[in-house]
mmCIF file of C-alpha atoms in Angstrom:
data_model
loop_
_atom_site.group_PDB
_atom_site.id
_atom_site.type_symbol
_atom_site.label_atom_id
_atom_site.label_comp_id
_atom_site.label_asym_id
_atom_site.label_seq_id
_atom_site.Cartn_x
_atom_site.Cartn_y
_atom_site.Cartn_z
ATOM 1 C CA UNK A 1 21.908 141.175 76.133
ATOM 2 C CA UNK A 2 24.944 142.274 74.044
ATOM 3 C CA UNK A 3 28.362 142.097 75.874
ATOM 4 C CA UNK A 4 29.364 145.056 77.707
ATOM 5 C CA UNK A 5 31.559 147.908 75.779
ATOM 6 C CA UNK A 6 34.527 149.781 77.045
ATOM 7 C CA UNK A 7 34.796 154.025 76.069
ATOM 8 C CA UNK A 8 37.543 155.775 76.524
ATOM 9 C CA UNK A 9 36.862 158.558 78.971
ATOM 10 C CA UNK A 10 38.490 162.105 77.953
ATOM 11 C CA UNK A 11 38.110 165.656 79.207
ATOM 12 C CA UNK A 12 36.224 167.651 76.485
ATOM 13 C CA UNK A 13 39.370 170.333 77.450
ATOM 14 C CA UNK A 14 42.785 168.649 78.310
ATOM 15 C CA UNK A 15 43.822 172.386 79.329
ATOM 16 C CA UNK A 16 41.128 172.005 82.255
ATOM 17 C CA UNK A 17 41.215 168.640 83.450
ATOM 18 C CA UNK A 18 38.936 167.057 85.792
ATOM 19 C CA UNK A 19 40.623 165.594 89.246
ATOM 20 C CA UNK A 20 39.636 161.637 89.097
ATOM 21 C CA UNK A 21 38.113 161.360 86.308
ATOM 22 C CA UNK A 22 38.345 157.752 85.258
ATOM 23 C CA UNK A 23 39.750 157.065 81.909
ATOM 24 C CA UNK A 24 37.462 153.971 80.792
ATOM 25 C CA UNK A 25 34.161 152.949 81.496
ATOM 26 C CA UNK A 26 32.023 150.069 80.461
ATOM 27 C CA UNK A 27 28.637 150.318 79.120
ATOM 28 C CA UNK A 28 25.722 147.484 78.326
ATOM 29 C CA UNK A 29 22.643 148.032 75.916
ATOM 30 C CA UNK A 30 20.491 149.596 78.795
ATOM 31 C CA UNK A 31 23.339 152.300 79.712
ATOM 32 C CA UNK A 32 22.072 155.663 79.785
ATOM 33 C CA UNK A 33 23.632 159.101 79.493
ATOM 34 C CA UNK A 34 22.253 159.723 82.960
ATOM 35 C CA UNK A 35 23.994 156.391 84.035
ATOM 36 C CA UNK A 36 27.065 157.348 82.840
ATOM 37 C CA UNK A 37 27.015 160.773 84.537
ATOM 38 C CA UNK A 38 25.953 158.987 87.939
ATOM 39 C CA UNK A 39 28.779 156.315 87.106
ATOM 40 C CA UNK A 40 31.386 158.961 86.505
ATOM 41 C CA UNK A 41 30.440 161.214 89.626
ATOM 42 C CA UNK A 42 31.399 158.384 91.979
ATOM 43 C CA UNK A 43 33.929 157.136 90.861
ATOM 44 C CA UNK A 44 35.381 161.181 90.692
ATOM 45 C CA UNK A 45 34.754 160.975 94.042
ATOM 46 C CA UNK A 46 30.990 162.332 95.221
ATOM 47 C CA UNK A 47 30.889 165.028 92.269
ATOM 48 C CA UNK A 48 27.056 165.859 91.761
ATOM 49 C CA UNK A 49 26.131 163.851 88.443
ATOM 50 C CA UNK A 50 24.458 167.367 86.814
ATOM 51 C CA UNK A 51 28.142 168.865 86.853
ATOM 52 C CA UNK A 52 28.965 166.650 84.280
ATOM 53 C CA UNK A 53 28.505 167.129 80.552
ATOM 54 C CA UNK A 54 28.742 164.148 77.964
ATOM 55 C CA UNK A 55 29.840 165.045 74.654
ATOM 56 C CA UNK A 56 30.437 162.552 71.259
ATOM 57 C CA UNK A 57 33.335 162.410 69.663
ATOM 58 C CA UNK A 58 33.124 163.259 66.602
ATOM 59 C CA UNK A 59 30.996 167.034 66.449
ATOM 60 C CA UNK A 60 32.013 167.267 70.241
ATOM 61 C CA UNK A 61 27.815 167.649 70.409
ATOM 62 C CA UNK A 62 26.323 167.625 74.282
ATOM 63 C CA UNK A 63 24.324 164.122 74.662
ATOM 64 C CA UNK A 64 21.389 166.334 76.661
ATOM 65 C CA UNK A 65 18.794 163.934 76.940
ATOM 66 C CA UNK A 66 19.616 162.170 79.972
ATOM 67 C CA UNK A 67 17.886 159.109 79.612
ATOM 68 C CA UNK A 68 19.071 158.585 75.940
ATOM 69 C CA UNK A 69 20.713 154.942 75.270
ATOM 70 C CA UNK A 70 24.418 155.107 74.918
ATOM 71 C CA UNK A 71 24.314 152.251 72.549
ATOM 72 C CA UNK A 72 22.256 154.944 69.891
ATOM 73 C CA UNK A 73 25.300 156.954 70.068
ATOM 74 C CA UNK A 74 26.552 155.868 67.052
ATOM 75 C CA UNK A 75 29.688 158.433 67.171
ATOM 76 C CA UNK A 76 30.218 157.516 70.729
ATOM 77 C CA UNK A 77 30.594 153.896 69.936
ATOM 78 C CA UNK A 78 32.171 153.961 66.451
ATOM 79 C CA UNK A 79 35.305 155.975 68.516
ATOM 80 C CA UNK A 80 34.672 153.707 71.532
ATOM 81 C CA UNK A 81 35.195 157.328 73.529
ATOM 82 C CA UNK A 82 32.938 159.777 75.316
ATOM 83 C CA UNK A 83 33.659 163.355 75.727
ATOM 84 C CA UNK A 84 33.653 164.822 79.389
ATOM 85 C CA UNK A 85 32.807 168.385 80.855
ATOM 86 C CA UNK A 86 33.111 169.916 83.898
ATOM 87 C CA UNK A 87 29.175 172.331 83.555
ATOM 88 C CA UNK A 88 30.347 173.657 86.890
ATOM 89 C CA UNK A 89 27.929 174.398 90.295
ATOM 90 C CA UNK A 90 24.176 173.752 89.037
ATOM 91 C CA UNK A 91 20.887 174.428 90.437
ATOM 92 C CA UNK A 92 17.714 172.914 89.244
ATOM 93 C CA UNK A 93 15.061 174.642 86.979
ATOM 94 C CA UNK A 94 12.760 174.500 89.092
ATOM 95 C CA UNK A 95 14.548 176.061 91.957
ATOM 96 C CA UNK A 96 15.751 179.039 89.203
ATOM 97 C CA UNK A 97 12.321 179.604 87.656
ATOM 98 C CA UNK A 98 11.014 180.262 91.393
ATOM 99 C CA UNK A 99 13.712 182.519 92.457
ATOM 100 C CA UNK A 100 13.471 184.491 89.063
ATOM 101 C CA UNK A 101 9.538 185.282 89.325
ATOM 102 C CA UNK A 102 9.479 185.562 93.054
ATOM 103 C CA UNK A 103 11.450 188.998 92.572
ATOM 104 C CA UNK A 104 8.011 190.678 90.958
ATOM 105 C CA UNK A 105 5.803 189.177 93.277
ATOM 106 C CA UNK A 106 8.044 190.647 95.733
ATOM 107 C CA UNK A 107 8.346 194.282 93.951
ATOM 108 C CA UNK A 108 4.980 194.377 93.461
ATOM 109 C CA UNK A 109 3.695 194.162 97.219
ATOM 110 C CA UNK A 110 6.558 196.002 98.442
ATOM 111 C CA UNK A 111 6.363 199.229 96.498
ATOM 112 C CA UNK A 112 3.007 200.323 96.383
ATOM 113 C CA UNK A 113 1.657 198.869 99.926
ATOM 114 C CA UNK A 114 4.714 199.432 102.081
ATOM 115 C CA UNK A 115 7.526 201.359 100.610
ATOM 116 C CA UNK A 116 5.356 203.968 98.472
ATOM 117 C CA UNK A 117 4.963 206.495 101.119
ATOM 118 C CA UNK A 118 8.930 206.462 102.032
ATOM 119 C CA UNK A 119 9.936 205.680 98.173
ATOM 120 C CA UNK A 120 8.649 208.488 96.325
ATOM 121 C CA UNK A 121 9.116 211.280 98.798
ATOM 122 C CA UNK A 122 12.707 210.577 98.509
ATOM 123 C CA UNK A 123 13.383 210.042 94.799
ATOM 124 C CA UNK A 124 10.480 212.618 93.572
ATOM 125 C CA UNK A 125 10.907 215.538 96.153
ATOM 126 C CA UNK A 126 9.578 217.816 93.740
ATOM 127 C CA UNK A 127 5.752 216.815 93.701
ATOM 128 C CA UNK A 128 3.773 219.388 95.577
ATOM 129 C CA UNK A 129 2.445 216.267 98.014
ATOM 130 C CA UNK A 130 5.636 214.753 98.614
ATOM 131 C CA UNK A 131 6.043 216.847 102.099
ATOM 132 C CA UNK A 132 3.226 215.509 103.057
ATOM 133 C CA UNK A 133 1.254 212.376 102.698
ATOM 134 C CA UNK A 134 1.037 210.771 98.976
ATOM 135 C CA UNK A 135 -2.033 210.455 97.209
ATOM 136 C CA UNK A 136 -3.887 206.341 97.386
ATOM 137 C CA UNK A 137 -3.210 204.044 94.635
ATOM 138 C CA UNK A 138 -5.255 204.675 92.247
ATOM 139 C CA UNK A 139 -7.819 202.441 90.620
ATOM 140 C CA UNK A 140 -5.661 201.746 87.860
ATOM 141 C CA UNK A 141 -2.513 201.035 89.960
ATOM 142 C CA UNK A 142 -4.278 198.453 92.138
ATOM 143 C CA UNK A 143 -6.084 196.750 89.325
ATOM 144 C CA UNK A 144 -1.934 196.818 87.801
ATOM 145 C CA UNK A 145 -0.603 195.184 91.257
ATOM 146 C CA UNK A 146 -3.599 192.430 91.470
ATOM 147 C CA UNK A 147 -2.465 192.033 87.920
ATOM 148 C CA UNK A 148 1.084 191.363 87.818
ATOM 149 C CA UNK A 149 1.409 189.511 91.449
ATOM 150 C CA UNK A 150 -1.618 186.930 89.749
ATOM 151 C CA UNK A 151 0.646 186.947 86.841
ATOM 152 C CA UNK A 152 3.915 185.732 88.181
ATOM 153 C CA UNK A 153 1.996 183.559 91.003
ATOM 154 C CA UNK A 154 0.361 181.462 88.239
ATOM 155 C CA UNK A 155 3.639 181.109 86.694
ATOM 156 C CA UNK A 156 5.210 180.129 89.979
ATOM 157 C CA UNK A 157 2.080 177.379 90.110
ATOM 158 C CA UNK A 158 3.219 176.379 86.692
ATOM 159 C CA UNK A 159 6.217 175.671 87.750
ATOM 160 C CA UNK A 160 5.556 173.428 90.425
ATOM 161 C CA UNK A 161 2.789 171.051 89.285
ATOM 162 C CA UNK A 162 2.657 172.212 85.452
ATOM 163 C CA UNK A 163 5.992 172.102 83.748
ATOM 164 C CA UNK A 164 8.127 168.483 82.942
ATOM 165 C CA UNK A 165 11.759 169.952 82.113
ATOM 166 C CA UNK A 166 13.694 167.850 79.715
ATOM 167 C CA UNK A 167 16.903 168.796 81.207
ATOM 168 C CA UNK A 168 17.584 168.899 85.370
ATOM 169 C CA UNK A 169 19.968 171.353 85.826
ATOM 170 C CA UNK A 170 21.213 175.047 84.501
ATOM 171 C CA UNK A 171 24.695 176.472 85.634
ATOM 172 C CA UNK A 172 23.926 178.358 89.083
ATOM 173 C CA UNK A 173 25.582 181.392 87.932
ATOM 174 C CA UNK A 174 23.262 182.105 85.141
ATOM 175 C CA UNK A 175 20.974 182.994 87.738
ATOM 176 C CA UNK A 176 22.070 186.077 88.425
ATOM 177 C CA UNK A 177 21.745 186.856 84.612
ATOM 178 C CA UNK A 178 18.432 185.390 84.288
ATOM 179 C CA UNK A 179 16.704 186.828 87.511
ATOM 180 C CA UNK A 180 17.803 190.335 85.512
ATOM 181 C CA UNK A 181 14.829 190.764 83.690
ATOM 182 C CA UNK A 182 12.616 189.240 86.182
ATOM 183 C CA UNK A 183 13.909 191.330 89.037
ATOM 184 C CA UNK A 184 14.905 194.569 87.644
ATOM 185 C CA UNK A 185 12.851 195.254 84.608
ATOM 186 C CA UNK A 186 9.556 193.533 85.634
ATOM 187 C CA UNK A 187 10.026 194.181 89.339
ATOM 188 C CA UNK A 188 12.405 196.907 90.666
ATOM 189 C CA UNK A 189 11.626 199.027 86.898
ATOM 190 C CA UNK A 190 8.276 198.602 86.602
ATOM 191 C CA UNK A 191 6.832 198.873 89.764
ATOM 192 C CA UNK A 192 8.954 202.689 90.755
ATOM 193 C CA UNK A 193 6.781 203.752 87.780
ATOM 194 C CA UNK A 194 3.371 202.244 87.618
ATOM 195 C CA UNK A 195 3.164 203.237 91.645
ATOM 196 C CA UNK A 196 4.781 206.363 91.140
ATOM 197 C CA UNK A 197 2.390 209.408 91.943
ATOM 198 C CA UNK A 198 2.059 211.510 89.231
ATOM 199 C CA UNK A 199 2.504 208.747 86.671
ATOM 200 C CA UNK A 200 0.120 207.963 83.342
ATOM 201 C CA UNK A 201 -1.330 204.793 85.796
ATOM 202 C CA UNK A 202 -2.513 207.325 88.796
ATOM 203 C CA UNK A 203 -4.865 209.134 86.503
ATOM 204 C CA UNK A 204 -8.860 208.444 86.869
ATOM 205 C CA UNK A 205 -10.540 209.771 84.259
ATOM 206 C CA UNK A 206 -13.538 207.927 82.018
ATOM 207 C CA UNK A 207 -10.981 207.311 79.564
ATOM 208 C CA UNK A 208 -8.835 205.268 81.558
ATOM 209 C CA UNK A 209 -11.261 203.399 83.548
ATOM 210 C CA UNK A 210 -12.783 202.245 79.483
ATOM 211 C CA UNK A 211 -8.709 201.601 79.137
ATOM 212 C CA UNK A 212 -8.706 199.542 82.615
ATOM 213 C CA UNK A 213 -11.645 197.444 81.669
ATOM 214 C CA UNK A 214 -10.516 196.383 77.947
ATOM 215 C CA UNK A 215 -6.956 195.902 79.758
ATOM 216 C CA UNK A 216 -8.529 193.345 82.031
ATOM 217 C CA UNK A 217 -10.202 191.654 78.941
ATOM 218 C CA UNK A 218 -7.039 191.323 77.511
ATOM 219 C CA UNK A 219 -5.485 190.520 80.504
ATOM 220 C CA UNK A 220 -7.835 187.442 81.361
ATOM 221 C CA UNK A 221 -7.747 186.374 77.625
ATOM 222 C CA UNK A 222 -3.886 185.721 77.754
ATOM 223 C CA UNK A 223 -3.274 184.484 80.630
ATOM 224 C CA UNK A 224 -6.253 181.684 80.808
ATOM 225 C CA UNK A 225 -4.954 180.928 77.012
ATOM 226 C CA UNK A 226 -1.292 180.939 78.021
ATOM 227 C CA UNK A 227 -2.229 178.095 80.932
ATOM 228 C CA UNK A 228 -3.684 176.039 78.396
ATOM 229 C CA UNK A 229 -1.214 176.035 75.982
ATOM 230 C CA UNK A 230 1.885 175.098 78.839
ATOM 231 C CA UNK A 231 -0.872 171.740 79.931
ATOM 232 C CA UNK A 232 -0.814 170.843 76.289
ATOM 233 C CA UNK A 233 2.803 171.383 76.392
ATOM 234 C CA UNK A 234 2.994 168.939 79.306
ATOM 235 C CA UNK A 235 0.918 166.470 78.229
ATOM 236 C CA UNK A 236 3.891 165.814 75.196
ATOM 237 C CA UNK A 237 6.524 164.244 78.341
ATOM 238 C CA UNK A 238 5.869 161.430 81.136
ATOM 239 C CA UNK A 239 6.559 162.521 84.399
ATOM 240 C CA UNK A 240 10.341 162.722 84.670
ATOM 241 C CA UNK A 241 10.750 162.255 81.012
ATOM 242 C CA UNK A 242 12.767 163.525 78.044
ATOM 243 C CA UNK A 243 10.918 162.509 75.295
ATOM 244 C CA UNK A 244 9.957 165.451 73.039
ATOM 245 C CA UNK A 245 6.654 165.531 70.819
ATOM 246 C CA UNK A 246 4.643 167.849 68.639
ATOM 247 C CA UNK A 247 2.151 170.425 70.247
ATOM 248 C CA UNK A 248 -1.320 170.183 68.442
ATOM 249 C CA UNK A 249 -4.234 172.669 69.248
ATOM 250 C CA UNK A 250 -5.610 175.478 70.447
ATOM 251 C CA UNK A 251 -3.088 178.123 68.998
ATOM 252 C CA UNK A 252 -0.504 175.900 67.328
ATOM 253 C CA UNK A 253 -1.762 175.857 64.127
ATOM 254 C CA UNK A 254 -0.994 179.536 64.019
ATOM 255 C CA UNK A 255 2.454 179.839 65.546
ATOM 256 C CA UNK A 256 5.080 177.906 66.897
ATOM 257 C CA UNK A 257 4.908 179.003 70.029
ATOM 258 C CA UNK A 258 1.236 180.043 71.125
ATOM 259 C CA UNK A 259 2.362 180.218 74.870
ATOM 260 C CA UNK A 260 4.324 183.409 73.983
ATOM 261 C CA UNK A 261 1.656 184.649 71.505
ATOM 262 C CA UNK A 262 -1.100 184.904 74.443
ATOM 263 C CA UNK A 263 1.660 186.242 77.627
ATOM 264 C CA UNK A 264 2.274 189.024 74.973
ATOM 265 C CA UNK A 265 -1.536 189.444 74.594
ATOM 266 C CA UNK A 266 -2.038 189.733 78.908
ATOM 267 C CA UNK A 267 1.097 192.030 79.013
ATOM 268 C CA UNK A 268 -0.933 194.253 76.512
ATOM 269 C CA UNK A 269 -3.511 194.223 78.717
ATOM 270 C CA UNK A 270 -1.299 195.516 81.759
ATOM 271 C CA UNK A 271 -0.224 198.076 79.275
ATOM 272 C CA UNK A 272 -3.432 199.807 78.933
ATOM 273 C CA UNK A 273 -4.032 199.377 82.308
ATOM 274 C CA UNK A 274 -0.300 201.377 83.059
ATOM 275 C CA UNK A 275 -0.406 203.390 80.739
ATOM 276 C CA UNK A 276 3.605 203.180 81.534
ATOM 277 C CA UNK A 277 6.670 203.547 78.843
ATOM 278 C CA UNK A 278 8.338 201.593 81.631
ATOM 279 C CA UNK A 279 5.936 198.190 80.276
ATOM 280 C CA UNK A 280 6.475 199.234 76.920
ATOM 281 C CA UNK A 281 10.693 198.630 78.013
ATOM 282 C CA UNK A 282 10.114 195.612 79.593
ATOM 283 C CA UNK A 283 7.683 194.289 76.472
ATOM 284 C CA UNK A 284 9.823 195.135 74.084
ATOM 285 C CA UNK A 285 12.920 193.191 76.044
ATOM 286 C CA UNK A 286 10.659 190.295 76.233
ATOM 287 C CA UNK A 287 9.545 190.015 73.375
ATOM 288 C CA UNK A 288 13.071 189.912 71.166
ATOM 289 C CA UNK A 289 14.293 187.283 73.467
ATOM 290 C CA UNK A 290 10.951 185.177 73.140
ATOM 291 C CA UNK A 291 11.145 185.435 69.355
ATOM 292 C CA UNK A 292 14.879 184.143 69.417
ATOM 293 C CA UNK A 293 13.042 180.821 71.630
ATOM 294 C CA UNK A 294 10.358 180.674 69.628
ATOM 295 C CA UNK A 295 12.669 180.793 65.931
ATOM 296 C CA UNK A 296 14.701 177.965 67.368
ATOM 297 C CA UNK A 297 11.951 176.021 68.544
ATOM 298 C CA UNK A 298 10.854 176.341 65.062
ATOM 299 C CA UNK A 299 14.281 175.147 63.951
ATOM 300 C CA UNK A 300 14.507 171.852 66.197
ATOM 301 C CA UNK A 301 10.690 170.821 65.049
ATOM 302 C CA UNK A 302 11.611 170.909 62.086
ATOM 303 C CA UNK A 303 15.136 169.005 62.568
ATOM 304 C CA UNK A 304 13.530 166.165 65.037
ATOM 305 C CA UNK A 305 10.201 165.738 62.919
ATOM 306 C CA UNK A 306 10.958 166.531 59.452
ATOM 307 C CA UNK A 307 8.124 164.401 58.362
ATOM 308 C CA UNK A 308 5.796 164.544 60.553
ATOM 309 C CA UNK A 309 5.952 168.460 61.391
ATOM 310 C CA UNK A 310 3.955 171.159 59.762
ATOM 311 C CA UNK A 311 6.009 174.076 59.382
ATOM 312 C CA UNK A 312 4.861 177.518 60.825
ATOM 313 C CA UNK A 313 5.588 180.544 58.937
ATOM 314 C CA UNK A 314 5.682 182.736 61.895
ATOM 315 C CA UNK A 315 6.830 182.244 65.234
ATOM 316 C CA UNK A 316 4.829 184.070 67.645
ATOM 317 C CA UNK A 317 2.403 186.687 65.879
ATOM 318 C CA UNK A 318 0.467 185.396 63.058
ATOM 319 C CA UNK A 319 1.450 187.541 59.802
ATOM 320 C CA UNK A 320 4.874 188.655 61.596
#
């Protein structure tokens, strides 16, 4: 085993410095960056290890894999210094992902099976039925409940036994930010409108119970698809690991990111089922920020494995 090393410890911002932060610390061989971030944390004083963000030297990069070998950090030992950042209060992933999809499965019980018949009469007083009792749910609009709750309950399963996250921690105020979408335009948004009496979704008619049943085609399609693309996903990390690989299979030899390409096929499905511009909002939100993952999952393939990676032409829809 090689000697240990000495790094100079500096804040990544001298204008907002952080209280105890040692100024040296020694490394060996087997040092990680999650060892250093432990290391750091108590001797700061009980600081939780996540708050802390390494960064090299030399680009100022973030070292985010957290069980990456300090001695590989060539800039890091070449200026015998390591780069240090307060990330501020952080909350794990998998603590955000379940707060962020538990606001539809919320929305979506709440508004058509308990709040409908105070909801509507007070926002849609004008409907000849709001004075008195609402019309049922329609076929359509419980087949679009059973729908979305499944939906965002698989993901919340996912979550929980399916996904291996490569880093711990996000920042806990992005999730107020990130439960946005999830809460308002998939929950709160969507769920006034699909349940709304009145609306495209209450109709029965032959043409929208053919609409219903290719819907649910669709629906089943994407979402069984979209499962087995995130357990080939998983299958790339150990348990607890960082280590990143390159997804083979069923859908990746079209796009980049399959998993996106069959949600947008199930959301589709709940589309013909709504019948709702309100989906078409929330789609069309999705969708641009999937295709910005998706392009830069594209981008750090082709950075990590530029050898071994085929290159996709198109992100998420094959020909787009």
């Amino acid at each position: 085993m090689a000697p240990p090393v000495t790094l100079k410890v500096s804040n990544r911002f001298p204008k907002k410095p952080i209280k105890k932060l040692p100024t040296s610390i020694e490394i060996t061989d087997t040092t990680t960056v999650q060892d250093v971030k432990d290391n750091l944390a108590k001797r700061a004083g009980g600081w939780d290890p996540n708050r802390f963000g390494l960064y090299e030297p030399e680009k100022k990069k973030l070292l985010k894999d957290r069980k990456a070998l300090i001695s590989k950090q060539e800039s890091v030992l070449g200026g015998k210094e390591i780069l240090v950042k307060d990330l501020g209060l952080q909350l794990s992933w998998t603590t955000t992902f379940i707060i962020e999809y538990s606001g539809p499965l919320i929305f979506h019980l709440l508004f058509p099976f308990v709040l409908r018949p105070y909801l509507y009469k007070l926002s849609l007083p004008y409907l000849p039925y709001t004075s008195g009792s609402l019309p049922p749910l329609s076929t359509s609009q419980l087949l679009a409940a059973a729908m979305i709750e499944l939906h965002f309950a698989k993901r919340e399963y996912e979550t929980l036994f399916i996904h291996r996250f490569s880093l711990a921690t996000m920042p806990f105020f992005n999730i107020f930010k990130n439960s946005f979408h999830y809460w308002v335009l998939s929950g709160a948004w969507l769920a006034y409108w699909i349940y709304a009496p009145g609306s495209y979704t209450s109709l029965e008619t032959p043409l929208t119970r053919n609409l219903d049943i290719i819907g649910l085609i669709l629906y089943l399609f994407g979402e069984v698809s979209n499962f087995h693309t995130h357990v080939t996903l998983s299958k790339l990390r150990s348990k607890g690991g960082t280590e990143r690989g390159i997804p083979k299979g069923y859908g990746f030899n079209w796009v980049t990111c399959p998993n996106y390409l069959f949600e947008m096929i199930a959301w589709t499905g709940v589309l013909l089922v709504t019948r709702s511009s309100a989906t078409v909002l929330f789609m069309v939100v999705a969708m641009g920020q999937m295709q910005i993952w998706a392009q830069k999952k594209e981008r750090a393939y082709r950075a990590e494995f530029p050898k071994e990676y085929r290159k996709k032409r198109y992100a998420i829809i094959p020909g787009i």
